[in-house]
Backbone as a ProteinNet text record, in pm:
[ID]
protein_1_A
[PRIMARY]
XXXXXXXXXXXXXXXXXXXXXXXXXXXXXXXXXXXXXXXXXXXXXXXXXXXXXXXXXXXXXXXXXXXXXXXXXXXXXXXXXXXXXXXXXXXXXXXXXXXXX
[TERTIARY]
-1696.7	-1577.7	-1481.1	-1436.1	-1320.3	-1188.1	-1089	-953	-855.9	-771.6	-722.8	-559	-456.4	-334.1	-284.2	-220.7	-203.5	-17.8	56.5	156.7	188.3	260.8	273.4	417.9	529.8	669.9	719	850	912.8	925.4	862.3	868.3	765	711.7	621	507.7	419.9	273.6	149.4	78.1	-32.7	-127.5	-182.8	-296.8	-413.2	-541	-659.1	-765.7	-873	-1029.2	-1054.1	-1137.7	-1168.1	-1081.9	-1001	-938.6	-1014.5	-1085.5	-1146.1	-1112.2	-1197.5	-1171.1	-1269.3	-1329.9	-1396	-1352.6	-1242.5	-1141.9	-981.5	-960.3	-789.8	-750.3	-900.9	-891	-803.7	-927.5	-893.2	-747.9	-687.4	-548.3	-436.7	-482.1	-363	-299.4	-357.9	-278.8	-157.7	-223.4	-140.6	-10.9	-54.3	89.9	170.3	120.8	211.8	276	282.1	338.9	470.3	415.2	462.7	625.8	568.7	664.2	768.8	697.9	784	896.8	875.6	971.8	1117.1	1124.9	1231.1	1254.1	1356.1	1415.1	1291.6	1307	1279.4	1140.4	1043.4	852.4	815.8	768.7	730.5	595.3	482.9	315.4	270	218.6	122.9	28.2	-46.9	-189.8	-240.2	-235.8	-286.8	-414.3	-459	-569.2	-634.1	-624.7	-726	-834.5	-953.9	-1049.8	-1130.4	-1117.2	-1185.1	-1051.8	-1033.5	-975.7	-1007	-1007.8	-1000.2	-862.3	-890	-758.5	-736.4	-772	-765.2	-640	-690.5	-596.7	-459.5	-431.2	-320	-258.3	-328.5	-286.3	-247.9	-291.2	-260.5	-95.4	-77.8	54.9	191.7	126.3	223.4	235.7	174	232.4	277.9	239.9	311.3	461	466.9	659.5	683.8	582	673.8	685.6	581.9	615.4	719.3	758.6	858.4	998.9	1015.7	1133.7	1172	1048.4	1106.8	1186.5	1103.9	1158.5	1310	1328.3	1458.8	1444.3	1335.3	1322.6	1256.2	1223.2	1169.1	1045.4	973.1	853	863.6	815.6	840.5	677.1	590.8	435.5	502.5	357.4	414.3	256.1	214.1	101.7	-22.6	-18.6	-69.6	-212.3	-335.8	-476	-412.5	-484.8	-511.2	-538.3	-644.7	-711.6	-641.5	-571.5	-408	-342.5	-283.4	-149.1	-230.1	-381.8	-426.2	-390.2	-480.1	-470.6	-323.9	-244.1	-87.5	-29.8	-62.8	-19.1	-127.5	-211.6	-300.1	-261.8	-245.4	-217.4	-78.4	5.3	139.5	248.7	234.4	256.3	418.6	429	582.4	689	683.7	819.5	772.7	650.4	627.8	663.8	690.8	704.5	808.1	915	1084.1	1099.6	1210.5	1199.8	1144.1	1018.3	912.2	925.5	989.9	926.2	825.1	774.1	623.7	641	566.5	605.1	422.6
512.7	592.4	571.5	685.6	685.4	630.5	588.4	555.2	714.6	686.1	818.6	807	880.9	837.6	959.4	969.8	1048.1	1109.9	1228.4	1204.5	1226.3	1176.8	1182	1249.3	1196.5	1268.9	1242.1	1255.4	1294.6	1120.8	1105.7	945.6	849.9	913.1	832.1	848.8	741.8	756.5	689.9	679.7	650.9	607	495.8	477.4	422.7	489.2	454.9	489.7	410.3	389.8	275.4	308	141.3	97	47.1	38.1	-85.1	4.8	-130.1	-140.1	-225.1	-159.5	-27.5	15.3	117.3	247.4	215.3	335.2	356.1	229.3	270.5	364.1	350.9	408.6	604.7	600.5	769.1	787	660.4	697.7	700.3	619.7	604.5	705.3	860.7	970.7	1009.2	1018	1040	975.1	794.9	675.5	749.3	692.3	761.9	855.8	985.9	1123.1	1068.5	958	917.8	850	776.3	660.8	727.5	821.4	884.3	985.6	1018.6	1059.6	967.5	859.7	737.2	776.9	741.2	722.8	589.3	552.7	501	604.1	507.6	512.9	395.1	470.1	332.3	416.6	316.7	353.3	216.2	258.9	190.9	191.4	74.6	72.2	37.6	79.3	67.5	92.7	229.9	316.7	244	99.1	58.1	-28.5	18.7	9.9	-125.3	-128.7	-241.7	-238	-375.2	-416	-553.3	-536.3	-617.4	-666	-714.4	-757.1	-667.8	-516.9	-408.6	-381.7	-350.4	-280.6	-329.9	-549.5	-561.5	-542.6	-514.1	-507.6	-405.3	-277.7	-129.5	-124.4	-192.7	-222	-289.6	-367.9	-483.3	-341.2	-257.6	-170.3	-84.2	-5.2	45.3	7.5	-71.8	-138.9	-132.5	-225	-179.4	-41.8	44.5	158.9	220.5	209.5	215.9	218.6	50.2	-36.5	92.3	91.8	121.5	252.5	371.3	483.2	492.7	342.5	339.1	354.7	313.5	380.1	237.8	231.1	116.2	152.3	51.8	96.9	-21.2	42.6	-95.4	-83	-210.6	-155.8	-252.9	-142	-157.9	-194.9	-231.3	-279.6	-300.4	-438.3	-482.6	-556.4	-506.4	-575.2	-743.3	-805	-950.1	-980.4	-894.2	-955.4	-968.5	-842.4	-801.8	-924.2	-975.4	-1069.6	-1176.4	-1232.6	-1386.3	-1353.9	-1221.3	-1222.9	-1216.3	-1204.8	-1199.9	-1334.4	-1383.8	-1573.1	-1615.7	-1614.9	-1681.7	-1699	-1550.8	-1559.4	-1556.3	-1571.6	-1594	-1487.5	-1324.4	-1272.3	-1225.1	-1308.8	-1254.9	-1206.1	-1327.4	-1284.6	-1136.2	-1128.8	-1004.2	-881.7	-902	-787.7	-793.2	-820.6	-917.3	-784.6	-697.5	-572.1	-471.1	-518.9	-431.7	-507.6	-486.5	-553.8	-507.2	-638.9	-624.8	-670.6	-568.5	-589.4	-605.3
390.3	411.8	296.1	238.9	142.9	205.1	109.6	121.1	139.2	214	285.8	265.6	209	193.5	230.4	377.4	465.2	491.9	398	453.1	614.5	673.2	826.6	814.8	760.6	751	622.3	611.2	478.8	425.2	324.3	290.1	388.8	485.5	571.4	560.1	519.8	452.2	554.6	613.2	680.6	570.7	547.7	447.2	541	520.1	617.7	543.9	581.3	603.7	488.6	428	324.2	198.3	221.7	46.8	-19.9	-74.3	-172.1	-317.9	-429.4	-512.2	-561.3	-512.7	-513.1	-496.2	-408.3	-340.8	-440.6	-453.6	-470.2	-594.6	-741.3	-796.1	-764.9	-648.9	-623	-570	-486.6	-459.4	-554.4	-645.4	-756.7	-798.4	-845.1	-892.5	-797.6	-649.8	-560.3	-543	-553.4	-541.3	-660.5	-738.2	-871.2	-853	-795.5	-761	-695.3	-553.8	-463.9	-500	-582.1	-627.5	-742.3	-804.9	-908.9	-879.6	-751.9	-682.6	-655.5	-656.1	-579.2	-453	-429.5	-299	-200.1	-46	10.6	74.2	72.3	133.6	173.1	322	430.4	381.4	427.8	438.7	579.2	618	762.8	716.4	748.4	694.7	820.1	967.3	1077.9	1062.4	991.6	972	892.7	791.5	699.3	778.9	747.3	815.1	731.5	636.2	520.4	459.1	403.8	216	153	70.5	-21.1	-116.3	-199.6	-335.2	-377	-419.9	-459.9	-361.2	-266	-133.6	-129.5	-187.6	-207.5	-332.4	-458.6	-573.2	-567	-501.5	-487.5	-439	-320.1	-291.7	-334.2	-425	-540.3	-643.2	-686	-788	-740.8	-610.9	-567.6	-535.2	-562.1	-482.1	-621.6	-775.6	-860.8	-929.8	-898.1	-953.1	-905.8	-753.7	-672.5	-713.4	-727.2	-814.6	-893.3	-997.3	-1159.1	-1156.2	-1063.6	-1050.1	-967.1	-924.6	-825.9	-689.7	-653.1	-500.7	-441.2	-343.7	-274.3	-236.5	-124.1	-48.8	49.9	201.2	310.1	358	360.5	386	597	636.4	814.2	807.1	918.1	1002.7	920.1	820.3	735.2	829.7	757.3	860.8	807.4	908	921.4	724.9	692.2	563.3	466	460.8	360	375	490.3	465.5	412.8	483.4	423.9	254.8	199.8	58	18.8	68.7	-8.9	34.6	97.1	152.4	61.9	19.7	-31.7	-232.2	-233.5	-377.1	-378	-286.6	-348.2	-356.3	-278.6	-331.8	-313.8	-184.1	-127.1	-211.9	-322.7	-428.3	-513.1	-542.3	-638	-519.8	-412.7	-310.4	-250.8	-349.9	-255.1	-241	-214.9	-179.2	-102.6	-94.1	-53.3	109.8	180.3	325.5	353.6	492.7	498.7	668.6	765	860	944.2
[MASK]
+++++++++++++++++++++++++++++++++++++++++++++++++++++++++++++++++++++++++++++++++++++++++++++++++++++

């Protein structure tokens, strides 16, 4: 199953099925669009079905592509695997901004 980056409402993003690194490639044009816009973007990752380090690296640039354009990003319903890899490598401070719920 492909990676799926779903808008749901205005700034509200649904991200689902495998983010691997196999996948995030194909989402990237889209984040980029996303983020280059600014203002404030929540994304749920309820729907991620697989991830990997990809899936959190995808999200660490997303907040800074975010940042840079002036806008934020808040990630919501992070799988189990996501938070070990962001406690594991450390990532809280690279995501100060970015809440993580």
């Amino acid at each position: 199953m492909n990676a799926v980056l779903r808008a749901v409402d205005e700034g509200c993003y649904s991200l689902e099925g495998e983010v691997t690194a196999d996948t995030v490639p194909g989402l990237w044009p889209q984040i980029v669009a996303i983020a280059g816009k600014g203002g404030a973007a929540q994304v749920s990752c309820a729907g991620v079905t697989r991830a990997d380090s990809a899936a959190v690296a995808c999200l660490v640039e997303w907040a800074r592509a975010a940042r840079g354009a002036g806008g934020s990003l808040q990630v919501r319903d992070l799988p189990e695997v996501m938070k070990v890899i962001m406690d594991v490598s450390d990532l809280d401070g690279i995501l100060a901004g970015a809440p993580i719920t």
